[in-house]
Short mmCIF file of C-alpha atoms (C1' of nucleotides) in Angstrom, two decimals:
data_model
loop_
_atom_site.label_atom_id
_atom_site.label_comp_id
_atom_site.label_asym_id
_atom_site.label_seq_id
_atom_site.Cartn_x
_atom_site.Cartn_y
_atom_site.Cartn_z
CA MET F 1 -1.14 3.47 -2.44
CA PRO F 2 -2.72 3.03 1.14
CA GLU F 3 -0.53 2.03 3.74
CA LEU F 4 -1.63 0.66 7.51
CA PRO F 5 -2.72 4.13 8.74
CA GLU F 6 -5.05 4.49 5.50
CA VAL F 7 -6.17 1.17 5.31
CA GLU F 8 -6.50 1.64 9.53
CA THR F 9 -8.85 4.75 8.65
CA VAL F 10 -10.88 3.02 6.21
CA ARG F 11 -11.32 0.39 8.79
CA ARG F 12 -12.72 2.68 11.37
CA GLY F 13 -15.01 4.30 9.11
CA LEU F 14 -16.42 1.39 7.61
CA GLU F 15 -16.59 0.37 11.43
CA ALA F 16 -18.67 3.20 12.00
CA GLN F 17 -21.14 3.00 9.31
CA VAL F 18 -21.19 -0.76 7.83
CA VAL F 19 -21.53 -2.58 10.84
CA GLY F 20 -24.52 -4.46 11.93
CA ARG F 21 -26.06 -3.47 8.41
CA ARG F 22 -26.94 -6.27 5.87
CA ILE F 23 -26.25 -5.49 2.16
CA THR F 24 -29.36 -6.50 0.24
CA LYS F 25 -27.76 -6.04 -3.02
CA VAL F 26 -24.42 -6.76 -4.95
CA GLU F 27 -23.52 -5.67 -8.31
CA VAL F 28 -20.33 -6.52 -9.97
CA GLY F 29 -18.96 -4.49 -12.87
CA ARG F 30 -15.21 -5.82 -13.22
CA GLU F 31 -14.44 -9.01 -13.37
CA ARG F 32 -10.97 -8.15 -12.42
CA THR F 33 -11.88 -7.03 -9.10
CA VAL F 34 -12.92 -10.39 -7.98
CA ARG F 35 -10.86 -12.42 -9.97
CA ARG F 36 -9.89 -14.43 -7.31
CA THR F 37 -13.08 -16.65 -6.64
CA SER F 38 -15.62 -15.01 -9.26
CA ALA F 39 -18.42 -12.62 -9.86
CA ARG F 40 -20.88 -15.22 -8.47
CA SER F 41 -18.86 -15.75 -5.88
CA VAL F 42 -19.13 -12.31 -4.14
CA ILE F 43 -22.34 -11.63 -4.71
CA ASP F 44 -23.89 -15.24 -3.70
CA GLY F 45 -21.62 -14.39 -0.53
CA LEU F 46 -22.60 -11.24 0.43
CA THR F 47 -25.90 -10.74 -0.69
CA GLY F 48 -28.64 -11.45 2.43
CA ALA F 49 -25.20 -11.71 4.80
CA THR F 50 -24.83 -8.74 8.03
CA ILE F 51 -21.43 -7.61 8.27
CA THR F 52 -20.56 -8.59 12.55
CA ALA F 53 -17.08 -6.39 12.54
CA VAL F 54 -14.74 -4.87 10.47
CA ASN F 55 -10.72 -6.03 11.11
CA ARG F 56 -7.55 -5.48 9.66
CA ARG F 57 -4.14 -6.98 9.22
CA GLY F 58 -1.26 -5.46 7.91
CA LYS F 59 -3.40 -3.65 4.45
CA TYR F 60 -5.88 -6.45 4.35
CA LEU F 61 -9.55 -5.63 5.57
CA LEU F 62 -11.44 -8.41 7.01
CA CYS F 63 -15.16 -8.77 8.02
CA PRO F 64 -16.79 -11.15 9.05
CA LEU F 65 -20.56 -11.88 8.25
CA ASP F 66 -23.44 -13.42 9.86
CA SER F 67 -23.13 -16.51 7.92
CA GLY F 68 -19.99 -17.35 8.83
CA ASP F 69 -18.16 -16.28 6.04
CA GLU F 70 -15.67 -13.15 5.93
CA LEU F 71 -15.44 -10.60 3.36
CA MET F 72 -11.51 -9.71 2.24
CA MET F 73 -10.99 -5.91 0.51
CA HIS F 74 -7.12 -5.08 -0.29
CA LEU F 75 -6.91 -1.79 -2.05
CA ARG F 76 -3.35 -2.19 -3.20
CA MET F 77 -2.39 0.74 -5.18
CA SER F 78 -5.42 3.19 -5.81
CA GLY F 79 -8.29 0.89 -4.53
CA ARG F 80 -11.05 3.55 -2.60
CA LEU F 81 -13.72 2.08 -0.01
CA LEU F 82 -16.76 5.03 -0.17
CA VAL F 83 -20.34 4.93 1.51
CA ALA F 84 -22.29 7.23 -0.15
CA PRO F 85 -26.16 7.42 -0.33
CA ALA F 86 -28.47 5.03 -2.61
CA GLY F 87 -28.41 5.84 -5.84
CA ALA F 88 -26.20 8.27 -5.94
CA GLU F 89 -23.45 9.41 -8.81
CA ARG F 90 -21.10 6.62 -9.32
CA PRO F 91 -17.49 7.97 -10.02
CA PRO F 92 -15.43 6.29 -12.94
CA HIS F 93 -14.15 3.29 -11.68
CA THR F 94 -16.29 1.65 -9.44
CA HIS F 95 -16.31 -1.87 -9.67
CA VAL F 96 -18.26 -3.72 -6.97
CA VAL F 97 -21.25 -1.92 -5.31
CA MET F 98 -22.84 -3.18 -1.92
CA HIS F 99 -26.34 -1.94 -0.97
CA LEU F 100 -27.00 -1.09 2.68
CA ALA F 101 -30.24 -1.69 4.38
CA GLY F 102 -31.11 0.79 6.58
CA LYS F 103 -32.40 4.47 6.83
CA PRO F 104 -31.04 6.55 4.97
CA ALA F 105 -30.42 2.75 2.62
CA GLU F 106 -26.78 4.02 1.55
CA GLU F 107 -23.87 1.81 -0.95
CA LEU F 108 -20.72 0.96 -0.15
CA TRP F 109 -18.71 1.21 -3.44
CA PHE F 110 -15.17 0.19 -4.13
CA VAL F 111 -13.30 2.25 -6.41
CA ASP F 112 -10.17 1.21 -7.86
CA PRO F 113 -8.68 3.29 -11.09
CA ARG F 114 -5.71 0.35 -11.51
CA THR F 115 -7.74 -2.71 -10.65
CA PHE F 116 -5.20 -3.86 -8.64
CA GLY F 117 -7.50 -4.29 -5.67
CA GLU F 118 -9.65 -7.23 -4.91
CA VAL F 119 -12.26 -8.38 -2.98
CA VAL F 120 -13.88 -11.71 -1.87
CA VAL F 121 -15.81 -13.98 0.48
CA PHE F 122 -14.05 -16.87 1.90
CA ASP F 123 -14.77 -18.84 4.50
CA PRO F 124 -12.05 -18.54 7.20
CA ARG F 125 -11.90 -22.23 8.31
CA ASN F 126 -10.01 -22.72 5.07
CA VAL F 127 -7.89 -19.15 5.09
CA ALA F 128 -4.50 -20.81 4.68
CA VAL F 129 -5.66 -22.30 1.16
CA GLU F 130 -7.94 -19.42 -0.16
CA ILE F 131 -6.13 -16.56 1.08
CA PRO F 132 -2.55 -17.72 1.89
CA GLU F 133 -0.75 -14.41 2.43
CA VAL F 134 -3.04 -13.42 5.20
CA ALA F 135 -2.16 -16.93 6.67
CA LYS F 136 1.38 -16.23 6.31
CA MET F 137 1.13 -12.52 7.29
CA GLY F 138 3.80 -10.93 9.53
CA VAL F 139 2.97 -9.52 12.94
CA ASP F 140 1.03 -6.01 12.50
CA PRO F 141 2.74 -3.47 14.77
CA ILE F 142 -0.69 -1.93 15.63
CA ALA F 143 -3.54 -4.92 15.63
CA ASP F 144 -1.12 -7.47 17.27
CA GLY F 145 1.35 -4.95 19.29
CA LEU F 146 5.14 -5.53 18.41
CA THR F 147 7.14 -5.45 21.68
CA ARG F 148 11.43 -4.01 20.96
CA LYS F 149 12.49 -7.85 21.50
CA GLN F 150 10.16 -9.19 19.21
CA PHE F 151 11.28 -6.87 16.61
CA SER F 152 15.23 -7.14 17.49
CA GLU F 153 14.56 -11.06 16.61
CA LEU F 154 12.74 -10.21 13.30
CA LEU F 155 16.01 -8.12 12.44
CA ARG F 156 18.85 -10.73 13.62
CA ARG F 157 17.04 -13.61 11.64
CA ARG F 158 18.27 -12.55 8.45
CA ALA F 159 21.00 -10.73 6.41
CA ARG F 160 18.77 -8.54 4.55
CA GLN F 161 18.65 -5.18 3.72
CA ILE F 162 16.68 -2.85 6.37
CA LYS F 163 14.44 -1.38 3.93
CA ALA F 164 13.44 -4.81 1.82
CA LEU F 165 12.63 -6.19 5.45
CA LEU F 166 10.51 -3.96 6.80
CA LEU F 167 8.45 -3.96 3.46
CA ASP F 168 8.28 -7.45 3.33
CA GLN F 169 4.62 -8.26 4.34
CA HIS F 170 5.28 -11.74 6.03
CA VAL F 171 7.93 -10.14 8.15
CA VAL F 172 5.97 -6.94 9.56
CA ALA F 173 2.55 -6.20 8.41
CA GLY F 174 1.07 -3.17 7.16
CA ILE F 175 4.32 -0.66 6.38
CA GLY F 176 4.68 0.59 2.95
CA ASN F 177 7.04 3.01 1.46
CA ILE F 178 5.47 6.24 2.67
CA TYR F 179 6.37 5.32 6.07
CA CYS F 180 8.93 3.16 5.68
CA ASP F 181 11.38 5.81 4.41
CA GLU F 182 10.15 8.16 7.28
CA ALA F 183 10.75 5.61 9.99
CA LEU F 184 14.38 4.94 8.67
CA HIS F 185 15.11 8.85 8.88
CA LEU F 186 13.76 9.35 11.71
CA ALA F 187 15.76 6.31 13.62
CA GLY F 188 19.16 7.80 11.53
CA VAL F 189 19.28 4.38 9.92
CA ARG F 190 20.23 3.96 5.90
CA TRP F 191 17.86 1.95 3.56
CA ASP F 192 20.67 -0.26 2.83
CA ARG F 193 22.23 -1.05 5.87
CA ARG F 194 22.00 -4.88 6.54
CA SER F 195 19.42 -5.97 9.25
CA ASN F 196 21.39 -8.48 11.33
CA GLU F 197 24.18 -5.65 11.82
CA VAL F 198 22.00 -2.71 13.19
CA THR F 199 22.69 -2.39 16.28
CA PRO F 200 20.63 -2.33 19.77
CA ARG F 201 20.70 1.43 20.25
CA GLU F 202 19.95 1.53 16.51
CA THR F 203 17.04 -1.14 16.59
CA THR F 204 15.68 0.81 19.63
CA LYS F 205 15.26 4.05 17.74
CA LEU F 206 14.26 2.08 14.68
CA HIS F 207 11.50 0.26 16.94
CA THR F 208 10.14 3.39 18.07
CA ALA F 209 10.61 5.17 14.86
CA ILE F 210 8.16 2.67 13.49
CA MET F 211 5.70 2.78 16.13
CA ARG F 212 5.95 6.81 16.38
CA VAL F 213 5.32 7.36 12.83
CA LEU F 214 2.43 4.84 12.59
CA GLY F 215 1.12 5.84 15.33
CA GLU F 216 1.02 9.61 14.26
CA ALA F 217 -0.17 8.78 10.64
CA ILE F 218 -3.27 7.14 12.13
CA GLU F 219 -3.84 10.18 14.32
CA ALA F 220 -3.51 12.48 11.34
CA GLY F 221 -6.01 9.94 8.86
CA GLY F 222 -2.85 9.07 6.92
CA SER F 223 -1.67 10.91 4.12
CA THR F 224 -3.16 12.04 1.39
CA LEU F 225 -0.57 12.87 -1.40
CA ALA F 226 -1.39 15.39 -4.42
CA ASP F 227 -3.23 12.92 -6.86
CA THR F 228 -5.72 12.50 -4.23
CA GLN F 229 -6.11 8.89 -4.29
CA TYR F 230 -6.65 8.02 -0.74
CA VAL F 231 -9.48 9.17 1.02
CA GLY F 232 -11.48 8.07 3.86
CA VAL F 233 -14.78 5.74 3.39
CA ASP F 234 -16.31 9.75 3.96
CA GLY F 235 -14.30 10.92 1.13
CA ALA F 236 -12.19 13.40 3.10
CA GLY F 237 -8.92 13.14 3.25
CA GLY F 238 -5.82 12.56 5.73
CA TRP F 239 -3.55 15.56 6.79
CA PHE F 240 0.39 13.49 7.66
CA GLN F 241 1.91 14.65 4.26
CA LEU F 242 2.05 17.53 6.13
CA HIS F 243 4.77 15.57 8.34
CA HIS F 244 6.63 14.14 5.96
CA ARG F 245 9.91 14.43 6.43
CA VAL F 246 11.56 12.54 3.51
CA TYR F 247 9.03 11.20 1.53
CA ASP F 248 8.54 13.16 -2.01
CA ARG F 249 11.02 15.36 -0.90
CA ALA F 250 14.48 14.66 -3.25
CA GLY F 251 16.39 17.36 -3.63
CA GLN F 252 15.06 19.97 -0.47
CA ARG F 253 16.44 20.47 2.65
CA CYS F 254 16.38 17.89 5.03
CA LEU F 255 14.05 19.17 8.16
CA THR F 256 16.28 17.41 10.89
CA CYS F 257 20.03 18.81 10.25
CA ARG F 258 18.90 21.88 7.88
CA LYS F 259 22.26 21.12 5.84
CA ALA F 260 21.72 18.24 3.49
CA ASN F 261 19.66 17.89 0.66
CA ILE F 262 16.96 14.70 0.54
CA VAL F 263 18.42 11.88 -1.79
CA ARG F 264 16.09 9.55 -3.81
CA VAL F 265 17.33 6.97 -5.14
CA ALA F 266 15.21 3.64 -6.97
CA VAL F 267 15.55 0.41 -4.67
CA ALA F 268 14.05 -2.68 -6.49
CA GLY F 269 11.86 -0.37 -8.50
CA ARG F 270 10.79 2.06 -5.36
CA GLY F 271 11.82 5.48 -4.79
CA THR F 272 13.78 5.43 -1.54
CA HIS F 273 14.11 9.05 -0.13
CA PHE F 274 16.87 9.38 2.82
CA CYS F 275 18.64 12.30 4.15
CA PRO F 276 23.00 11.00 3.61
CA ARG F 277 24.17 13.57 6.53
CA CYS F 278 21.52 11.96 9.19
CA GLN F 279 21.28 8.64 8.37
CA HIS F 280 23.88 5.93 8.88
"C1'" DA S 1 19.55 -16.92 0.46
"C1'" DA S 2 18.93 -12.26 -1.55
"C1'" DA S 3 18.14 -8.83 -5.02
"C1'" DC S 4 16.45 -7.45 -8.52
"C1'" DA S 5 13.59 -6.84 -12.89
"C1'" DA S 6 9.06 -7.32 -14.88
"C1'" DA S 7 4.27 -7.83 -14.78
"C1'" DC S 8 -0.40 -6.62 -13.46
"C1'" DC S 9 -3.40 -1.60 -14.92
"C1'" DT S 10 -4.74 3.16 -15.55
"C1'" DG S 11 -4.04 8.35 -14.52
"C1'" DT S 12 -0.90 12.52 -14.56
"C1'" DG S 13 2.55 15.51 -14.35
"C1'" DC S 14 6.37 17.35 -16.83
"C1'" DG S 15 9.81 18.24 -20.75
"C1'" DC S 16 10.14 19.16 -25.16
"C1'" DT M 1 -1.87 22.72 -27.02
"C1'" DG M 2 -0.13 17.83 -28.09
"C1'" DC M 3 2.82 13.75 -27.40
"C1'" DG M 4 6.31 10.40 -25.17
"C1'" DC M 5 7.86 9.42 -21.32
"C1'" DA M 6 8.57 8.21 -15.97
"C1'" DC M 7 6.14 7.11 -12.42
"C1'" DA M 8 2.74 6.63 -8.43
"C1'" DG M 9 0.82 4.32 -1.65
"C1'" DG M 10 1.55 -3.30 -3.38
"C1'" DT M 11 2.50 -7.59 -4.19
"C1'" DT M 12 3.75 -12.20 -7.38
"C1'" DT M 13 6.96 -14.52 -9.85
"C1'" DG M 14 10.32 -15.03 -12.25
"C1'" DT M 15 15.74 -14.23 -13.16
"C1'" DT M 16 20.39 -14.18 -11.34
#
DNA sequence: AAACAAACCTGTGCGC
DNA sequence: TGCGCACAGGTTTGTT
């Protein structure tokens, strides 16, 4: 579900609401959510600790604690993080609850129907062992910055379909299915082009498109689709879905050429949307 | 090396 | 109204 812009929106909400607050109590209702380690490890690692910052790399939320440990949360497909008044009625599938000290006392809920998401407390000095994906993550276009030159080198290194390359978190971190399709359309590049055969001119357009789509989506608070699965920590949805030009628009007129219809194909199990007239 | 299918789960929307 | 199927924003693993 959430891609870089959605996770960044959640990060900003958390930064405003939980930084500097002590976690007084932790409840784990679903072992699966803490499967990387254990409920014991998460409860012991968080209880009494204060969150000192909320960082993001790709789709991973990383929160340093005053204990020296770090809290990592990943929303995967259906995860949501909500800040609510202490004692408020919890929605179904609330798997982890962190009680936050302060006035008023509040709770941070990790809600996740499909249970792909996870919560783990780890020692950042051992990140390569405890969360290897984080250690091996590619460049985050927003958090790290991504120059046209860097991007060009990433494309040149391999001969993969451009969509698969953009979705590979070890190469570029944070782009998911929506923003990948949107960026390729903005740049006029087809999903199945070989990454090392994208021309310099197209590389520039694609680089610009990625930065633009991610930036604008963050400004819009992300994309909240029809199922309203994704929302920020205050429960509000984003509105970038109103700007989608190809995602979930199969069969509808292309908003750019206004002649062809958007086509949807399945690529490695992912719905892929593109305009056969605008993208080459 | 690259591409794909399947797996992990639950909910929703659609056609019949 | 009910049922079965397809499909969903992510990532890993195993197989061609």
